[in-house]
Coordinates of C-alpha atoms and ligand atoms in Angstrom, one line a residue:
Chain M
M5 CA 114.1 -74.3 -163.3
K6 CA 117.0 -75.9 -161.4
G7 CA 116.0 -78.0 -158.5
K8 CA 112.3 -77.7 -159.3
P9 CA 110.4 -81.0 -158.6
L10 CA 109.8 -83.0 -161.7
V11 CA 107.5 -85.4 -159.9
S12 CA 106.9 -86.3 -156.3
I13 CA 107.0 -89.8 -154.7
V14 CA 103.9 -90.2 -152.5
S15 CA 104.3 -93.9 -151.7
A16 CA 106.6 -96.9 -152.1
G17 CA 106.6 -100.6 -151.6
L18 CA 109.1 -103.4 -151.6
S19 CA 108.6 -107.2 -151.4
K20 CA 110.8 -109.2 -149.1
F21 CA 114.0 -109.9 -151.1
G22 CA 115.4 -113.4 -151.0
K23 CA 114.7 -116.9 -152.2
L24 CA 111.0 -116.7 -152.5
E25 CA 110.1 -120.3 -153.1
G26 CA 106.9 -121.2 -154.8
L27 CA 106.1 -117.6 -155.8
Y28 CA 105.7 -116.3 -159.3
A29 CA 107.0 -112.8 -160.4
R30 CA 103.5 -111.4 -160.7
E31 CA 102.7 -112.6 -157.1
I32 CA 105.9 -110.9 -155.8
F33 CA 105.1 -107.7 -157.6
A34 CA 101.6 -107.7 -156.0
E35 CA 103.3 -107.8 -152.5
A36 CA 105.3 -104.6 -153.4
A37 CA 102.3 -102.9 -154.9
K38 CA 100.2 -103.7 -151.8
E39 CA 102.7 -102.1 -149.5
A40 CA 102.7 -99.0 -151.7
F41 CA 98.9 -98.9 -151.5
D42 CA 98.8 -99.4 -147.8
R43 CA 101.2 -96.6 -147.1
C44 CA 99.0 -94.2 -149.0
P45 CA 95.4 -94.5 -147.7
N46 CA 94.3 -91.3 -149.5
L47 CA 95.1 -92.8 -152.8
D48 CA 92.4 -94.9 -154.6
P49 CA 94.6 -97.2 -156.8
K50 CA 91.9 -98.1 -159.3
K51 CA 90.8 -94.5 -159.8
D52 CA 94.1 -92.5 -159.4
I53 CA 96.8 -94.6 -161.0
K54 CA 96.7 -93.9 -164.7
T55 CA 99.5 -96.0 -166.1
L56 CA 102.2 -98.5 -165.0
F57 CA 105.8 -99.0 -166.1
V58 CA 107.5 -102.1 -164.9
G59 CA 111.2 -103.0 -165.3
H60 CA 111.8 -106.7 -166.0
M61 CA 114.9 -108.1 -167.6
G62 CA 114.4 -111.7 -168.6
E63 CA 111.5 -113.8 -169.9
S64 CA 113.8 -116.9 -169.7
Y65 CA 113.4 -117.3 -166.0
E66 CA 109.7 -118.1 -166.0
H67 CA 109.1 -118.5 -169.7
Q68 CA 107.0 -115.4 -169.4
G69 CA 107.1 -112.2 -171.3
H70 CA 104.4 -109.5 -171.6
T71 CA 105.2 -108.4 -168.0
G72 CA 103.4 -105.1 -168.1
A73 CA 99.8 -106.4 -168.4
T74 CA 100.6 -109.4 -166.2
V75 CA 101.7 -107.5 -163.2
A76 CA 99.1 -104.7 -163.6
D77 CA 96.4 -107.4 -163.4
W78 CA 97.9 -109.1 -160.3
A79 CA 98.3 -105.6 -158.7
G80 CA 94.5 -105.0 -159.2
L81 CA 95.1 -102.3 -161.8
L82 CA 93.5 -104.0 -164.8
H83 CA 92.8 -102.0 -167.9
I84 CA 95.3 -99.2 -167.3
P85 CA 98.1 -99.0 -169.9
A86 CA 100.9 -101.2 -168.6
T87 CA 104.3 -101.3 -170.3
R88 CA 107.5 -103.2 -169.5
T89 CA 110.8 -101.3 -169.8
E90 CA 113.9 -103.3 -170.4
T91 CA 117.4 -101.9 -170.1
A92 CA 118.9 -105.0 -168.4
C93 CA 119.8 -104.3 -164.8
A94 CA 118.6 -100.7 -165.2
S95 CA 115.2 -101.8 -166.3
S96 CA 113.3 -100.1 -163.4
G97 CA 115.6 -97.1 -163.4
A98 CA 114.2 -96.7 -166.9
A99 CA 110.7 -97.5 -165.7
L100 CA 111.0 -94.6 -163.2
R101 CA 112.2 -92.3 -166.0
A102 CA 109.3 -93.4 -168.2
G103 CA 106.9 -92.6 -165.4
I104 CA 108.5 -89.1 -165.0
F105 CA 107.9 -88.6 -168.8
A106 CA 104.3 -89.7 -168.4
V107 CA 103.6 -87.2 -165.6
L108 CA 105.5 -84.4 -167.3
S109 CA 103.7 -85.0 -170.5
G110 CA 100.5 -84.0 -168.7
L111 CA 98.8 -87.2 -169.8
C112 CA 98.9 -88.9 -166.4
D113 CA 98.8 -87.2 -163.0
T114 CA 99.7 -90.3 -161.0
V115 CA 101.7 -93.3 -162.1
M116 CA 103.1 -96.5 -160.7
V117 CA 106.6 -97.5 -161.6
G118 CA 108.4 -100.6 -160.4
G119 CA 110.2 -103.7 -161.3
V120 CA 110.4 -107.4 -160.7
E121 CA 112.6 -110.5 -161.2
K122 CA 112.1 -114.1 -160.1
M123 CA 115.5 -115.9 -160.5
T124 CA 116.3 -118.3 -157.7
H125 CA 114.4 -121.3 -159.0
R126 CA 117.0 -121.6 -161.8
T127 CA 120.4 -123.2 -161.6
T128 CA 123.5 -121.0 -161.3
P129 CA 124.7 -121.9 -164.9
E130 CA 121.3 -121.0 -166.2
V131 CA 121.2 -117.7 -164.4
T132 CA 124.8 -117.0 -165.5
E133 CA 123.6 -117.5 -169.1
Y134 CA 120.5 -115.4 -168.8
L135 CA 122.4 -112.5 -167.1
A136 CA 125.0 -112.7 -169.9
M137 CA 122.2 -111.8 -172.3
A138 CA 122.7 -108.2 -171.2
S139 CA 126.1 -108.3 -172.8
D140 CA 127.2 -108.4 -176.4
F141 CA 126.4 -111.9 -177.9
P142 CA 128.7 -112.2 -181.0
F143 CA 131.9 -110.9 -179.3
E144 CA 131.5 -111.3 -175.5
Q145 CA 129.1 -114.2 -174.8
W146 CA 130.4 -116.1 -177.9
H147 CA 133.9 -116.0 -176.5
G148 CA 132.9 -117.2 -173.0
I149 CA 132.9 -113.9 -171.3
T150 CA 130.4 -114.0 -168.4
F151 CA 128.7 -111.1 -166.7
P152 CA 131.1 -111.2 -163.7
G153 CA 133.8 -111.6 -166.3
L154 CA 133.0 -108.2 -167.8
Y155 CA 133.3 -106.5 -164.4
A156 CA 136.4 -108.5 -163.7
L157 CA 137.9 -107.0 -166.9
M158 CA 137.2 -103.5 -165.4
A159 CA 138.6 -104.6 -162.0
T160 CA 141.9 -105.8 -163.5
A161 CA 142.1 -102.5 -165.4
H162 CA 141.3 -100.4 -162.4
M163 CA 143.8 -102.3 -160.2
H164 CA 146.5 -101.9 -162.9
K165 CA 145.9 -98.2 -163.5
Y166 CA 145.2 -96.9 -160.0
G167 CA 146.5 -99.6 -157.6
T168 CA 143.1 -100.5 -156.3
T169 CA 143.4 -103.7 -154.2
E170 CA 141.4 -106.9 -153.7
K171 CA 141.2 -105.8 -150.1
Q172 CA 139.5 -102.6 -151.0
L173 CA 137.0 -104.5 -153.1
A174 CA 136.3 -106.8 -150.2
M175 CA 135.7 -103.7 -147.9
V176 CA 132.8 -102.8 -150.2
A177 CA 131.3 -106.2 -149.5
V178 CA 131.9 -106.0 -145.7
K179 CA 130.2 -102.5 -145.6
N180 CA 127.2 -103.6 -147.6
H181 CA 126.7 -106.8 -145.7
Y182 CA 126.7 -104.8 -142.5
N183 CA 124.0 -102.5 -143.9
G184 CA 122.0 -105.4 -145.1
F185 CA 122.3 -107.0 -141.7
L186 CA 120.2 -104.0 -140.5
N187 CA 117.6 -104.2 -143.2
P188 CA 114.8 -106.7 -142.5
K189 CA 113.9 -107.0 -146.2
A190 CA 117.5 -107.8 -147.3
H191 CA 118.2 -111.2 -148.8
M192 CA 121.3 -111.9 -146.7
Q193 CA 121.0 -110.3 -143.3
K194 CA 124.4 -111.4 -142.2
E195 CA 127.6 -109.6 -141.4
I196 CA 130.8 -110.9 -143.0
T197 CA 134.5 -110.4 -142.2
L198 CA 137.2 -109.1 -144.5
E199 CA 138.9 -112.5 -144.3
K200 CA 135.8 -114.4 -145.3
A201 CA 135.3 -112.1 -148.3
L202 CA 138.9 -112.4 -149.4
S203 CA 139.1 -116.1 -149.0
S204 CA 135.8 -116.9 -150.9
R205 CA 136.0 -118.9 -154.1
V206 CA 137.0 -117.2 -157.3
I207 CA 134.2 -116.5 -159.8
A208 CA 136.1 -114.4 -162.4
W209 CA 139.5 -113.4 -161.1
P210 CA 140.0 -110.9 -159.4
L211 CA 136.4 -111.1 -158.4
K212 CA 135.4 -113.7 -155.8
L213 CA 132.0 -114.9 -154.5
Y214 CA 131.7 -112.0 -152.0
D215 CA 132.5 -109.5 -154.7
C216 CA 129.3 -110.5 -156.6
S217 CA 125.8 -109.5 -155.9
L218 CA 123.2 -112.1 -155.1
I219 CA 120.8 -114.0 -157.3
T220 CA 117.5 -112.9 -155.7
D221 CA 113.8 -112.8 -156.1
G222 CA 112.0 -109.5 -155.4
A223 CA 109.9 -106.6 -156.6
S224 CA 109.6 -102.9 -156.0
A225 CA 106.9 -100.3 -156.7
I226 CA 106.8 -96.5 -156.4
I227 CA 103.9 -94.1 -156.8
I228 CA 104.7 -90.8 -158.4
T229 CA 102.5 -87.8 -159.0
K230 CA 102.5 -84.2 -160.1
P231 CA 104.2 -82.1 -157.4
E232 CA 101.1 -79.8 -157.2
I233 CA 98.8 -82.5 -156.0
A234 CA 101.3 -84.6 -154.0
K235 CA 100.0 -83.2 -150.7
K236 CA 96.6 -84.7 -151.4
Y237 CA 98.2 -88.0 -150.8
T238 CA 100.9 -87.5 -148.2
D239 CA 102.3 -84.8 -145.9
T240 CA 105.8 -86.0 -146.7
P241 CA 106.2 -86.2 -150.5
I242 CA 109.8 -86.8 -151.8
H243 CA 110.5 -84.8 -154.9
I244 CA 112.6 -86.1 -157.8
I245 CA 114.6 -83.1 -158.8
G246 CA 117.0 -84.6 -161.3
S247 CA 116.9 -87.4 -163.8
G248 CA 119.5 -88.6 -166.3
Q249 CA 120.0 -91.5 -168.6
A250 CA 122.6 -92.4 -171.2
S251 CA 123.8 -95.3 -173.3
D252 CA 127.1 -96.7 -174.4
S253 CA 128.4 -99.5 -176.7
I254 CA 126.9 -102.8 -175.7
G255 CA 130.4 -104.3 -176.0
I256 CA 132.8 -103.1 -173.3
Y257 CA 135.7 -103.7 -175.7
E258 CA 134.5 -100.8 -177.9
R259 CA 134.6 -98.3 -175.1
E260 CA 137.2 -95.6 -174.5
S261 CA 137.7 -96.5 -170.9
F262 CA 137.5 -99.8 -168.9
T263 CA 137.9 -98.0 -165.6
S264 CA 134.8 -95.8 -165.8
L265 CA 131.3 -96.0 -167.2
I266 CA 130.8 -93.1 -169.5
A267 CA 127.0 -93.6 -169.6
A268 CA 126.9 -93.2 -165.8
K269 CA 129.0 -90.1 -166.0
I270 CA 126.7 -88.5 -168.6
A271 CA 123.6 -89.5 -166.7
A272 CA 125.0 -88.1 -163.5
K273 CA 125.9 -84.8 -165.2
Q274 CA 122.4 -84.4 -166.5
A275 CA 120.9 -85.2 -163.2
Y276 CA 123.1 -82.9 -161.2
E277 CA 122.6 -80.0 -163.6
M278 CA 118.8 -80.5 -163.5
A279 CA 118.8 -80.6 -159.8
G280 CA 121.2 -77.7 -159.4
I281 CA 123.3 -79.6 -156.9
K282 CA 126.9 -80.8 -156.7
P283 CA 128.1 -84.2 -155.7
E284 CA 129.1 -83.0 -152.2
D285 CA 125.4 -82.0 -151.6
V286 CA 124.3 -85.7 -151.6
D287 CA 123.5 -87.0 -148.1
V288 CA 122.7 -90.6 -149.0
A289 CA 123.2 -92.7 -152.1
E290 CA 122.2 -96.0 -153.5
V291 CA 124.8 -97.1 -156.1
H292 CA 124.7 -100.0 -158.4
D293 CA 127.1 -102.5 -156.7
C294 CA 126.4 -105.5 -158.9
F295 CA 130.0 -106.2 -158.2
T296 CA 132.3 -104.6 -155.6
I297 CA 134.4 -102.9 -158.3
A298 CA 131.2 -101.4 -159.7
E299 CA 130.6 -99.5 -156.4
I300 CA 134.2 -98.1 -156.5
I301 CA 133.8 -97.0 -160.1
A302 CA 130.3 -95.5 -159.2
Y303 CA 131.9 -93.3 -156.5
E304 CA 134.3 -91.9 -159.2
D305 CA 131.7 -91.6 -162.0
L306 CA 129.3 -89.8 -159.7
G307 CA 132.0 -87.3 -158.6
L308 CA 131.9 -88.4 -155.0
C309 CA 135.7 -88.7 -155.3
K310 CA 138.3 -88.2 -158.0
P311 CA 139.0 -90.8 -160.7
G312 CA 141.1 -93.6 -159.2
E313 CA 140.3 -92.7 -155.6
G314 CA 137.3 -94.9 -155.1
G315 CA 139.4 -97.5 -153.3
Q316 CA 140.6 -95.0 -150.8
L317 CA 137.1 -93.7 -150.2
I318 CA 136.0 -97.1 -149.1
E319 CA 139.2 -97.7 -147.1
K320 CA 138.7 -94.5 -145.2
G321 CA 135.2 -95.6 -144.3
E322 CA 133.6 -92.4 -145.7
T323 CA 130.7 -94.4 -147.3
K324 CA 129.8 -96.4 -144.2
L325 CA 126.5 -95.7 -142.4
E326 CA 128.2 -93.3 -140.0
G327 CA 130.5 -91.8 -142.6
R328 CA 130.4 -88.6 -144.5
L329 CA 128.5 -90.0 -147.4
P330 CA 126.6 -93.2 -146.6
A331 CA 126.3 -95.4 -149.7
N332 CA 124.0 -98.4 -150.1
T333 CA 122.4 -98.2 -146.7
S334 CA 119.9 -100.8 -147.8
G335 CA 122.8 -103.4 -148.1
G336 CA 122.9 -102.7 -151.9
L337 CA 122.7 -105.3 -154.5
K338 CA 125.4 -107.2 -152.6
S339 CA 123.5 -107.9 -149.5
K340 CA 119.9 -106.7 -150.0
G341 CA 120.0 -108.7 -153.3
H342 CA 119.7 -108.0 -157.0
P343 CA 116.4 -109.1 -158.5
V344 CA 117.6 -107.5 -161.7
G345 CA 114.4 -105.8 -163.0
A346 CA 113.4 -104.6 -159.5
T347 CA 116.7 -103.0 -158.6
G348 CA 116.3 -99.4 -159.9
T349 CA 113.1 -98.7 -158.1
A350 CA 114.3 -100.7 -155.0
Q351 CA 117.0 -98.1 -154.8
A352 CA 114.4 -95.4 -155.1
Y353 CA 112.5 -97.2 -152.3
E354 CA 115.5 -97.0 -149.9
I355 CA 116.0 -93.3 -150.7
Y356 CA 112.3 -92.7 -150.0
L357 CA 112.6 -94.4 -146.6
Q358 CA 115.8 -92.4 -145.8
L359 CA 114.4 -89.0 -146.8
T360 CA 111.1 -89.7 -144.9
E361 CA 113.0 -91.0 -141.8
Q362 CA 111.6 -94.5 -142.0
A363 CA 114.9 -96.4 -142.4
E364 CA 114.9 -97.5 -138.8
K365 CA 118.3 -99.0 -137.7
R366 CA 120.0 -97.8 -140.8
Q367 CA 118.6 -94.2 -140.8
V368 CA 121.0 -91.5 -141.9
K369 CA 120.6 -88.4 -139.7
D370 CA 119.2 -85.3 -141.4
A371 CA 119.3 -86.8 -144.9
K372 CA 117.8 -84.2 -147.2
I373 CA 119.2 -85.1 -150.7
G374 CA 119.4 -88.7 -152.0
L375 CA 120.8 -90.2 -155.2
A376 CA 120.1 -93.4 -157.0
H377 CA 122.6 -94.8 -159.6
N378 CA 121.3 -97.8 -161.6
V379 CA 123.4 -99.5 -164.3
G380 CA 122.3 -101.8 -167.1
G381 CA 124.5 -104.7 -168.1
S382 CA 128.2 -103.7 -168.1
G383 CA 127.3 -100.1 -168.5
A384 CA 125.6 -99.8 -171.8
T385 CA 122.7 -98.1 -169.9
A386 CA 122.9 -95.9 -166.8
T387 CA 120.2 -93.9 -165.0
V388 CA 120.8 -91.4 -162.2
H389 CA 118.0 -89.8 -160.1
I390 CA 118.2 -87.2 -157.5
F391 CA 115.7 -86.9 -154.7
R392 CA 114.9 -84.1 -152.2
R393 CA 112.7 -83.9 -149.2
E394 CA 110.7 -80.7 -148.7
Chain T
M1 CA 134.2 -111.3 -206.9
S2 CA 130.8 -111.4 -208.6
E3 CA 128.7 -111.2 -205.4
Q4 CA 129.1 -108.1 -203.3
T5 CA 129.8 -109.2 -199.6
Q6 CA 127.9 -107.4 -196.9
F7 CA 129.6 -105.7 -194.1
T8 CA 128.1 -107.8 -191.3
I9 CA 129.1 -109.8 -188.3
E10 CA 128.2 -113.0 -190.2
Q11 CA 130.7 -112.1 -193.0
F12 CA 133.3 -111.2 -190.3
Y13 CA 133.1 -114.7 -189.0
K14 CA 133.2 -116.2 -192.5
Y15 CA 136.6 -114.5 -192.9
I16 CA 137.6 -115.8 -189.4
N17 CA 136.9 -119.3 -190.9
Q18 CA 139.4 -118.5 -193.6
G19 CA 142.0 -117.4 -191.1
K20 CA 141.6 -113.7 -191.7
L21 CA 140.8 -110.8 -189.4
M22 CA 138.9 -108.4 -191.5
G23 CA 137.4 -105.0 -190.8
G24 CA 135.2 -102.7 -192.8
K25 CA 136.8 -99.3 -193.8
C26 CA 134.4 -96.5 -194.5
K27 CA 135.0 -95.1 -198.0
K28 CA 133.8 -91.7 -197.0
C29 CA 135.5 -90.9 -193.7
G30 CA 138.1 -93.7 -193.4
K31 CA 137.0 -95.1 -190.1
I32 CA 137.8 -98.8 -189.7
H33 CA 135.0 -100.8 -188.1
L34 CA 135.9 -104.0 -186.2
P35 CA 133.5 -105.7 -186.2
P36 CA 132.2 -104.4 -189.5
R37 CA 128.8 -102.7 -189.6
P38 CA 126.6 -101.7 -192.5
L39 CA 126.2 -98.1 -191.4
C40 CA 129.2 -95.9 -190.4
D41 CA 128.5 -94.5 -186.9
K42 CA 130.8 -91.5 -187.6
C43 CA 129.5 -90.2 -191.0
F44 CA 126.4 -92.4 -191.8
S45 CA 127.9 -93.7 -195.0
K46 CA 127.0 -97.1 -196.3
E47 CA 130.0 -97.5 -198.5
F48 CA 132.8 -99.7 -197.2
E49 CA 135.8 -101.8 -198.3
W50 CA 137.3 -104.7 -196.5
T51 CA 140.6 -104.3 -194.9
E52 CA 142.8 -106.9 -193.3
I53 CA 143.7 -106.1 -189.7
P54 CA 147.3 -106.9 -188.6
R55 CA 147.1 -109.8 -186.1
K56 CA 149.5 -108.5 -183.5
G57 CA 148.4 -106.5 -180.5
K58 CA 148.9 -106.0 -176.8
L59 CA 146.7 -107.0 -173.8
L60 CA 144.7 -104.2 -172.3
T61 CA 143.0 -106.1 -169.5
Y62 CA 142.0 -109.7 -168.7
T63 CA 140.2 -112.0 -166.3
I64 CA 140.3 -115.7 -165.5
I65 CA 136.7 -117.1 -165.7
H66 CA 136.1 -119.8 -163.1
V67 CA 132.3 -120.0 -163.1
A68 CA 131.3 -120.5 -166.7
P69 CA 128.1 -120.7 -168.6
T70 CA 126.9 -124.2 -169.4
Q71 CA 128.6 -124.5 -172.8
F72 CA 132.0 -123.4 -171.5
Q73 CA 132.0 -125.3 -168.3
Q74 CA 134.4 -128.0 -169.3
M75 CA 137.0 -125.4 -170.3
A76 CA 137.0 -123.5 -167.0
P77 CA 139.1 -121.9 -165.7
Y78 CA 140.0 -120.0 -168.8
A79 CA 141.4 -116.6 -169.5
V80 CA 139.7 -113.9 -171.6
G81 CA 141.0 -110.4 -172.3
I82 CA 140.7 -107.3 -174.5
V83 CA 143.4 -106.8 -177.0
Q84 CA 144.5 -103.5 -178.5
L85 CA 145.3 -103.8 -182.2
E86 CA 146.6 -101.2 -184.7
N87 CA 144.5 -98.2 -185.7
D88 CA 143.0 -97.9 -182.2
L89 CA 141.0 -101.1 -182.7
K90 CA 140.1 -103.4 -179.7
I91 CA 138.7 -106.9 -179.7
P92 CA 137.9 -109.3 -176.9
G93 CA 138.6 -113.1 -176.9
M94 CA 140.0 -116.0 -175.1
I95 CA 143.8 -116.1 -174.3
R96 CA 145.2 -119.6 -174.7
E97 CA 148.5 -121.4 -174.9
V98 CA 149.9 -119.5 -171.8
A99 CA 149.6 -120.3 -168.1
P100 CA 147.2 -117.9 -166.3
E101 CA 149.9 -116.7 -163.9
K102 CA 152.1 -115.6 -166.9
I103 CA 149.4 -113.3 -168.3
K104 CA 150.2 -109.6 -167.8
I105 CA 148.6 -106.4 -168.9
G106 CA 150.7 -105.0 -171.8
M107 CA 152.0 -108.4 -173.0
P108 CA 152.2 -108.9 -176.8
L109 CA 149.6 -111.3 -178.2
T110 CA 148.7 -112.5 -181.7
I111 CA 145.3 -113.7 -183.0
A112 CA 144.9 -117.4 -183.9
F113 CA 142.0 -119.2 -185.4
E114 CA 140.1 -122.3 -184.3
T115 CA 140.1 -125.0 -186.9
S116 CA 137.0 -127.0 -185.7
T117 CA 133.8 -126.2 -187.6
A118 CA 130.7 -125.0 -185.9
T119 CA 127.6 -126.9 -184.8
S120 CA 124.4 -127.4 -186.7
Q121 CA 122.7 -124.7 -184.6
W122 CA 122.7 -120.9 -185.1
P123 CA 125.2 -119.3 -185.0
Q124 CA 127.7 -121.2 -187.1
W125 CA 130.6 -119.0 -186.2
P126 CA 134.1 -120.3 -185.8
R127 CA 136.1 -118.7 -182.9
Y128 CA 139.4 -116.8 -183.0
Y129 CA 141.5 -116.5 -179.9
F130 CA 144.8 -114.9 -178.7
K131 CA 148.1 -116.5 -177.9
P132 CA 151.5 -115.1 -176.9
A133 CA 153.2 -113.4 -179.8
Ligands
ZN4 ZN1 132.3 -93.0 -192.2

């Protein structure tokens, strides 16, 4: 069964990422859905799409919950079952997995999965507070530990244990900003220098402004179907051949390690085994760089390098666009932006573009196998998906 | 004690208010839970007894928060860390009464208790914090 397609992606859409003033989450989702419909003229959305799962983290932003039905309506899919999945920043990684379950159950042939978040109309302290809701309230939030603070705790531990440097963290930012510069849908299409990253203001030491992902508005939508009927819709389906998800203690203080996310390691192991591949088989990866340290830890958790060697991997340039293993070709959460609920399926969108050779200026040559690594909160949820072109 | 106390986060903070760091020890398997919980995640027992946790520990990792949520803004920058206590227990909290540049991983810390009482809103939990031992 190894490497057998679980489902096939037949289309994908992404809204512009950025500060989308005057737009509401449901309106942004409609933009992503529209692109997915337009890319797939053989699909009749009203007839063929049987259910929708949408990742959305926070109802605080727009004072709006019940996101499933809301976005289904605005996407023109009224009356299909529509369900919101919430696993913090991994909400749409979980939506993708829910969609895979729906197809594999035999109940639905074709499913839309996606995610959305509208964040930029709120002030930074408000967003800081809402994001912190993904962490433990009675012991983390209550004691003033912010979301960047949790990753800063990991960064300090990683630096202490392995000698990872602030410069190596900044190199992640420089790389991802370069990739985002090449991505017309990225929030911040701007290159930055190492000096600029290192001299930016401190958010939660050792993390500085350029170590943090962006507060962004955006939506993503993917259409998946049974592999046997994928060719009905497209000549270039992208198969999902591995899917993993795991959980961990909500409080990072309870975990065995502060230098690795166990949930991500478990999810990766599941996905690799299902796909029948090894980490070195991956040609292109989107990893959850909510903070620069998170990308370094992701390299290690995914087995792309040994534990403690993530800093060297970035320093050697191996994960650059022209490197051995390009990571975050989209610009990542750092530069493309991180509309929390949209991120998981936005990663799948980038992998879809790469494997169908539609990534334009940031196209990785001969990419056959892609990986998406999506983390919820400080690591209490992780999903890993592996994609293969035919 | 006539009334049986519950092994909850609420009760943990009531003890904090009395200047005590208390965990719940599983009567069946012996695992100590900090914070306490009503169901042992190791053996699924619901039988616990309170045990006072020694206040001294060492710092495992830390950060200095500069951008704070609304309610902590006037305190920023402030240090928070995770402290290793005895019995493999770990707990996060603010680190006070020390200059940020003097904070080092591995340094001995001791738990201290805020005296101010809580607000009228939920939750009415007093805070503990860490200071150099
Ligand atoms: Zn027990």
